[in-house]
Coordinates of C-alpha atoms in Angstrom, one line a residue:
X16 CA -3.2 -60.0 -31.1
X17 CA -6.1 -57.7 -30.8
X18 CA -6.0 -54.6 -32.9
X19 CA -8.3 -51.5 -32.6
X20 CA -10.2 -50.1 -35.6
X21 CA -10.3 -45.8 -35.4
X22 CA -12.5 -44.5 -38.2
X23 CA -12.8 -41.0 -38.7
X24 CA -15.7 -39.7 -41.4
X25 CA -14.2 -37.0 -42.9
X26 CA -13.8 -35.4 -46.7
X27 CA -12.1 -36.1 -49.7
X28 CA -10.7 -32.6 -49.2
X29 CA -8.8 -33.4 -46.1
X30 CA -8.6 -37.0 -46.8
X31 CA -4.7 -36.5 -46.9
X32 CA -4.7 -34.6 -44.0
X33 CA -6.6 -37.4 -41.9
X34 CA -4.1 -40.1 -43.6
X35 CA -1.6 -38.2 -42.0
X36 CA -2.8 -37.7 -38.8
X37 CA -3.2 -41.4 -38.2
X38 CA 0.4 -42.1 -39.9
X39 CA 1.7 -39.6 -36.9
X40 CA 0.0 -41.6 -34.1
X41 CA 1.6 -44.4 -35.2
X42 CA -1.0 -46.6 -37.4
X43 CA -0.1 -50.0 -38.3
X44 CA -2.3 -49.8 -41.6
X45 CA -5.2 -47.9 -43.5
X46 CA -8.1 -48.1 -45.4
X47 CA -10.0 -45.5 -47.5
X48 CA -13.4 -45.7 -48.6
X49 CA -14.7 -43.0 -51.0
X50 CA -18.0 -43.5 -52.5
X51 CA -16.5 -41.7 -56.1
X52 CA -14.7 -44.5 -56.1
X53 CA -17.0 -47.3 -55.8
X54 CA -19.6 -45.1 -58.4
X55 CA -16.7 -45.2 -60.9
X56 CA -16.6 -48.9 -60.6
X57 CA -20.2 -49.0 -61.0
X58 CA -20.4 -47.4 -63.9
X59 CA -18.0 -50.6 -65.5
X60 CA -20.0 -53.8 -65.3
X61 CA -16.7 -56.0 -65.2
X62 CA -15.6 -54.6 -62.1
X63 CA -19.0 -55.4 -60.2
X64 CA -16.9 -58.5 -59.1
X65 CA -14.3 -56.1 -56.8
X66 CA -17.0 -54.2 -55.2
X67 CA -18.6 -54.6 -52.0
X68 CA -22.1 -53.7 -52.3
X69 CA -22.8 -52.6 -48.7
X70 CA -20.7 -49.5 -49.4
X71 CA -23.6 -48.5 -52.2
X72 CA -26.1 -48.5 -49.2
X73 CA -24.1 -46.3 -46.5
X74 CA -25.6 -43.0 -46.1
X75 CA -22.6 -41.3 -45.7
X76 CA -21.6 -39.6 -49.0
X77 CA -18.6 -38.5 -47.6
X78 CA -14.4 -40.3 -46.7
X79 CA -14.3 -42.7 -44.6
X80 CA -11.0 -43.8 -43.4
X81 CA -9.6 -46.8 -40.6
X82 CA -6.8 -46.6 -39.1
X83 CA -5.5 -49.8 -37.1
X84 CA -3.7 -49.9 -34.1
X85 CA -2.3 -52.5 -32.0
X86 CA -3.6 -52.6 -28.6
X87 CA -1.2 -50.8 -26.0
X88 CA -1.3 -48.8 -22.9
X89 CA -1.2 -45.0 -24.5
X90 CA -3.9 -46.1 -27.3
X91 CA -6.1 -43.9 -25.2
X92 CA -4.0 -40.9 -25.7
X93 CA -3.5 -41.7 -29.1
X94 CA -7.0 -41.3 -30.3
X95 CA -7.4 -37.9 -27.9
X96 CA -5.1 -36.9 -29.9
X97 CA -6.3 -37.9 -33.2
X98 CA -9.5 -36.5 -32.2
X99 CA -8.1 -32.5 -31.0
X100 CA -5.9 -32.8 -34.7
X101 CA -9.1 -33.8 -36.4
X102 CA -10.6 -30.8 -34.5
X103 CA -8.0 -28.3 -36.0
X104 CA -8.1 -29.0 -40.2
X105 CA -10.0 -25.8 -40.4
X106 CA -7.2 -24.2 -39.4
X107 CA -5.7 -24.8 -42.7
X108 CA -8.8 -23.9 -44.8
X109 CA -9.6 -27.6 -45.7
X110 CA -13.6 -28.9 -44.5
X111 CA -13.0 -31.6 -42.3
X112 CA -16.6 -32.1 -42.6
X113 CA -18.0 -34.6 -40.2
X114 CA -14.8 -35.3 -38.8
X115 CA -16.4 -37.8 -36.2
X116 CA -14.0 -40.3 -34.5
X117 CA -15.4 -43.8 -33.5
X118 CA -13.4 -47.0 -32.3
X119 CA -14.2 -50.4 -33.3
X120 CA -12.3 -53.8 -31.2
X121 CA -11.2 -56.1 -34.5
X122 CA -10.5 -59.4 -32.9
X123 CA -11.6 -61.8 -35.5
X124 CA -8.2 -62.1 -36.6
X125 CA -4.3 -61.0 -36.9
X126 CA -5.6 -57.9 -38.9
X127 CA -2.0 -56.9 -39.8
X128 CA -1.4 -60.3 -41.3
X129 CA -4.6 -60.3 -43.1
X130 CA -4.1 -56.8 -44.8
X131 CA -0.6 -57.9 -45.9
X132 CA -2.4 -60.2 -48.6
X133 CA -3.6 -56.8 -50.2
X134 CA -0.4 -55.4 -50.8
X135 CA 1.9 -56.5 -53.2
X136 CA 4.8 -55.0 -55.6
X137 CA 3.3 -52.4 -57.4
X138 CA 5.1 -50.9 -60.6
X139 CA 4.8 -46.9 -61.4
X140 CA 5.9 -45.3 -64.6
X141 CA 8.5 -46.8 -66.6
X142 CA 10.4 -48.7 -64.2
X143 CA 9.6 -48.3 -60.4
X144 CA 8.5 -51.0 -58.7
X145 CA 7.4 -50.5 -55.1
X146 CA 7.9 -53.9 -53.4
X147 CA 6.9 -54.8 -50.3
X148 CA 9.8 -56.1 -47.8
X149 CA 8.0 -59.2 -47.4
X150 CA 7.1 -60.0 -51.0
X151 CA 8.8 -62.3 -53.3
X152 CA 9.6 -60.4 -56.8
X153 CA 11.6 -60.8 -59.5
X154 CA 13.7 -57.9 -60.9
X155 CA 12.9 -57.2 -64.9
X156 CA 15.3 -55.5 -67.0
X157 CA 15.9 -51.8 -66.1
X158 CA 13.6 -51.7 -63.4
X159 CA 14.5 -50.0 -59.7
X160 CA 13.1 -51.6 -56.9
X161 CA 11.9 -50.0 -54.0
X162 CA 11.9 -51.6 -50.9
X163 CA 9.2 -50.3 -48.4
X164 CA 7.0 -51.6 -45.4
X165 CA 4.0 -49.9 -45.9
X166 CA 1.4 -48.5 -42.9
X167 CA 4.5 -46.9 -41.2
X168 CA 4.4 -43.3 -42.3
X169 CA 2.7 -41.6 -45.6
X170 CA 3.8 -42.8 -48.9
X171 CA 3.3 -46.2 -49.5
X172 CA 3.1 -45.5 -53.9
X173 CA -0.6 -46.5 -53.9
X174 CA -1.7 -43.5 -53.2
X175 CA -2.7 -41.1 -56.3
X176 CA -0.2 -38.0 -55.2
X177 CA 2.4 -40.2 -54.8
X178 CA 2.2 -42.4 -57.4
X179 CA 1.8 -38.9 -59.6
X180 CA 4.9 -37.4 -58.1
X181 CA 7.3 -40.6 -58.8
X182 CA 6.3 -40.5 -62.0
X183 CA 7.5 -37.3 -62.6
X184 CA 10.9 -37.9 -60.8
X185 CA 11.5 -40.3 -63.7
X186 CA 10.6 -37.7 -66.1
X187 CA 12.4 -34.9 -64.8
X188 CA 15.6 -36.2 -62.6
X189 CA 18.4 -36.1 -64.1
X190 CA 22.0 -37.7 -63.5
X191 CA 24.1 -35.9 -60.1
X192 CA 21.1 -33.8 -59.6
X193 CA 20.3 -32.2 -56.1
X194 CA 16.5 -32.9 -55.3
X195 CA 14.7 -31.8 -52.1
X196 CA 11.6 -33.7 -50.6
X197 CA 9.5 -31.3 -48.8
X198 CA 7.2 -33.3 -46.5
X199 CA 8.9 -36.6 -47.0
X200 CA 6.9 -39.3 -45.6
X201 CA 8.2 -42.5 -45.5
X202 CA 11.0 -41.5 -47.6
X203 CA 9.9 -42.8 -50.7
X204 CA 10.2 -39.9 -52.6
X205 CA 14.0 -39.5 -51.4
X206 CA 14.2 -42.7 -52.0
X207 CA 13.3 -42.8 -56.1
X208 CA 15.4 -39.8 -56.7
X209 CA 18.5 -41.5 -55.2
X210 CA 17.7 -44.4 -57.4
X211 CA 17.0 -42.2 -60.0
X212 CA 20.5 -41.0 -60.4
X213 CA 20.7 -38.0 -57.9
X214 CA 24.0 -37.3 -56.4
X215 CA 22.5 -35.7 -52.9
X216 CA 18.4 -35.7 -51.8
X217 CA 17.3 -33.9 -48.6
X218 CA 14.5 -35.1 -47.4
X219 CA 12.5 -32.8 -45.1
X220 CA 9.4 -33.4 -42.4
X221 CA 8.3 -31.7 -39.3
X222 CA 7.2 -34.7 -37.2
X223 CA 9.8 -37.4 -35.7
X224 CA 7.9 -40.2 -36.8
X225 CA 8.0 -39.9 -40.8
X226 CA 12.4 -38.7 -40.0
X227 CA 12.5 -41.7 -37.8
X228 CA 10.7 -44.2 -40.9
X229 CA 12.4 -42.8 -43.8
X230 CA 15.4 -43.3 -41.7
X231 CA 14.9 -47.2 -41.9
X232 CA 13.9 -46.9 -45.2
X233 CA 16.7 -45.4 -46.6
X234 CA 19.4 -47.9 -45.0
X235 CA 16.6 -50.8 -46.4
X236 CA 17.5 -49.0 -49.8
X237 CA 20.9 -48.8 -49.4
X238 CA 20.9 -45.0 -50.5
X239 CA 22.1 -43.6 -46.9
X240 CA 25.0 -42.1 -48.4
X241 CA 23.0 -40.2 -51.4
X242 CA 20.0 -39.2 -48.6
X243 CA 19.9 -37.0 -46.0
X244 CA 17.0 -36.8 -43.8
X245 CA 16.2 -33.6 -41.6
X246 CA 13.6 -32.3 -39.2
X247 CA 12.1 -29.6 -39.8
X248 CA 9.6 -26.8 -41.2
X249 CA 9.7 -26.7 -44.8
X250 CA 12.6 -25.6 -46.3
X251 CA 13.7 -24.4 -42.8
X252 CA 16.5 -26.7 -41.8
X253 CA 18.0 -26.2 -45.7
X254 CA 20.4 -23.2 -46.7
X255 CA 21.4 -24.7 -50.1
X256 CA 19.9 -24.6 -53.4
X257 CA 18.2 -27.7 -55.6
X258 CA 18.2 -28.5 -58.9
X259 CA 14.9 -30.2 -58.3
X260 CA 12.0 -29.8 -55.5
X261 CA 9.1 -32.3 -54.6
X262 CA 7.0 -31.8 -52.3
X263 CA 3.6 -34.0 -51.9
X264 CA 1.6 -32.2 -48.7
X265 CA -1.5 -30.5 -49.2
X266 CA -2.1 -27.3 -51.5
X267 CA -2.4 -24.8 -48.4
X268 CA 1.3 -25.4 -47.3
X269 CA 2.5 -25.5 -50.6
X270 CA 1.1 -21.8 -51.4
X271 CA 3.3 -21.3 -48.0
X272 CA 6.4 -23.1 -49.6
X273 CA 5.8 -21.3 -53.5
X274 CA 6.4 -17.7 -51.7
X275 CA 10.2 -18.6 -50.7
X276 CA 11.2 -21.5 -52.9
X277 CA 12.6 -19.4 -55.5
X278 CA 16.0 -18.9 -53.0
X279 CA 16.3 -22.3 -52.8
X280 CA 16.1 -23.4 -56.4
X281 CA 18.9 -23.0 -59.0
X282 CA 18.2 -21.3 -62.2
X283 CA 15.8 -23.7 -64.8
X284 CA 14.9 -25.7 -61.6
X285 CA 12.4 -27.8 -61.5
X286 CA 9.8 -27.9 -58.9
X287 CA 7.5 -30.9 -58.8
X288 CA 4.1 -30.5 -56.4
X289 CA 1.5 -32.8 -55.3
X290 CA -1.2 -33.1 -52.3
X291 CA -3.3 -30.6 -54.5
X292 CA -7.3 -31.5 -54.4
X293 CA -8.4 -29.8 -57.3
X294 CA -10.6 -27.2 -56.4
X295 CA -7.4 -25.6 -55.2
X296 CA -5.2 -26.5 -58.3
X297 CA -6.1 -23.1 -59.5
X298 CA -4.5 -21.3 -56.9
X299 CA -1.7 -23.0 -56.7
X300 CA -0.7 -22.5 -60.9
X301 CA -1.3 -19.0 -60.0
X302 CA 1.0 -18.3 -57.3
X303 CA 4.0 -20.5 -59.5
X304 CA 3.1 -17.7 -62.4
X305 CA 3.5 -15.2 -59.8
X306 CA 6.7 -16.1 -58.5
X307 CA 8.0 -16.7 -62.2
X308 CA 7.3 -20.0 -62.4
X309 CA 6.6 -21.3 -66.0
X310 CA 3.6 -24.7 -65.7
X311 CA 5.0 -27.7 -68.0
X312 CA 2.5 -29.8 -67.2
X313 CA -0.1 -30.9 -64.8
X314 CA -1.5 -34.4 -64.7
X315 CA -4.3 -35.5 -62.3
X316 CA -5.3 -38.9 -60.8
X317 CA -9.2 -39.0 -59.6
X318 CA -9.2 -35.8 -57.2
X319 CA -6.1 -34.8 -57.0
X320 CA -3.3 -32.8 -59.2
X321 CA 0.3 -32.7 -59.6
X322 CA 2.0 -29.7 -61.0
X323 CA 5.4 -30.0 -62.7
X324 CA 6.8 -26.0 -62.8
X325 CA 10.5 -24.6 -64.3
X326 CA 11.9 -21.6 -62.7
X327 CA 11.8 -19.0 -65.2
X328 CA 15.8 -17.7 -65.9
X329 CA 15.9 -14.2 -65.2
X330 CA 17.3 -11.5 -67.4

């Protein structure tokens, strides 16, 4: 089986927004290479072992990231469209920067197959464990296990905003709790809460593929009777009210989603956000003070933030 390598040079600003344009076109796996990264490493000489030293010499200083697609008739029209969404980031106030789109033939081997090795049963927090359907794993005392096959839609756990925000859903769920995932992925985050003890989880995204994969992965999880999975616009499709709100996008959309979420929280809810690069963290904790939002905590993993806020009771 052939499969065809898209990279797209972008930022580490819009490096979630890339992740998910690929994830919507139907990628059967990514990669992400950001030279902070490898500098990081660097800077430990133990680690010289994990690093590949040809990403030290690329001139590029910004994100590169490959996506990987099996070979089919409509690839064509899959990277057009990758290409015209690259084109519109700006319109969300995130540099795109180079944004150029190349395609690369990887024939050498069963790509899919070979990436598979990479991936195995990661735990997050106290006691989630994001296993891979394929992987072998034995269950430890008091850990939840996550079933997920990842390259299908956003939210695999690897990633630094949504590894943040499930540790947070152990922190803050609490036992029959109502819990709305904004921008929901792959479903993980509906997913943990349901595991986590909630009584009801919507999960909410705009495009049919991430409904259509957190779909599976919620019957994989058994949780189809705690989750409910809607397309939508934000918090468009919902006329209830939450005792908790996660939502792992980018900041932009979230400053869109802090101006109404107040109506759909109940009082001392908890809203947990992630996505946020953190040149924009600054705007986002002051638009939660605005809308009465009191900041509990904020934690950050390499670029990015995740804000944990409690809706103020009013008087």
């Amino acid at each position: 089986m052939k499969w065809i390598e898209v990279q797209i040079k972008t930022t580490t600003e819009a490096e979630e927004a890339v992740a998910n344009i690929l994830y919507e076109a139907g990628v059967g796996g990514l990669a992400i290479e950001d030279p902070k990264d490898v500098i990081a490493f660097t800077e430990n000489e133990e680690a010289w072992d994990y690093i590949d030293e040809k990403l030290l010499e690329q001139d590029f200083e910004g994100v590169i990231i490959k996506g990987y697609f099996q070979e089919s008739e409509d690839l064509i029209d899959k990277i057009e469209l990758i290409r015209q969404n690259i084109e519109k980031i700006p319109q969300y106030n995130l540099d795109k920067g180079l944004g150029e789109v190349t395609v690369t033939e990887v024939s050498e081997e069963d790509w899919a197959e070979a990436w598979k090795k990479y991936y195995k049963p990661k735990k997050i927090g106290k006691k989630i464990v994001i296993k891979p359907t394929w992987e072998e794993y034995e269950k430890k005392e008091d850990e939840i296990i996550v079933e997920l096959d990842p390259g299908m839609a956003f939210g695999t756990g690897t990633h630094e905003t949504t590894s943040m925000c499930i540790r947070q859903l152990e922190n803050h769920v609490k036992k029959d709790d109502k819990v709305f995932d904004i921008g929901c992925g792959s479903g993980i985050l509906s997913i943990v809460a349901a595991k986590l003890g909630a009584s009801k989880v919507i999960g909410v995204d705009l495009d049919e593929l991430p409904v259509k994969v957190s779909k599976e992965n919620i019957v994989l999880n058994n949780v189809q009777d705690i989750v409910d999975i809607r397309r939508g616009n934000l918090l468009n499709v919902v006329d209830e009210r939450a005792d908790l709100i996660v939502s792992n996008i980018i900041a932009e959309i979230i400053l869109d989603l802090i101006k109404d979420i107040k109506g759909y929280l109940n009082s001392d809810g908890i809203f947990i956000s992630s996505g946020i690069i953190l040149e924009k963290l600054p705007l986002v904790e002051e638009a939660l003070k605005e809308e009465g939002f009191n900041i509990l905590e904020v934690s950050r993993m390499k670029d990015w933030a995740c804000v944990v806020a409690k809706l103020e009771m009013e008087e």
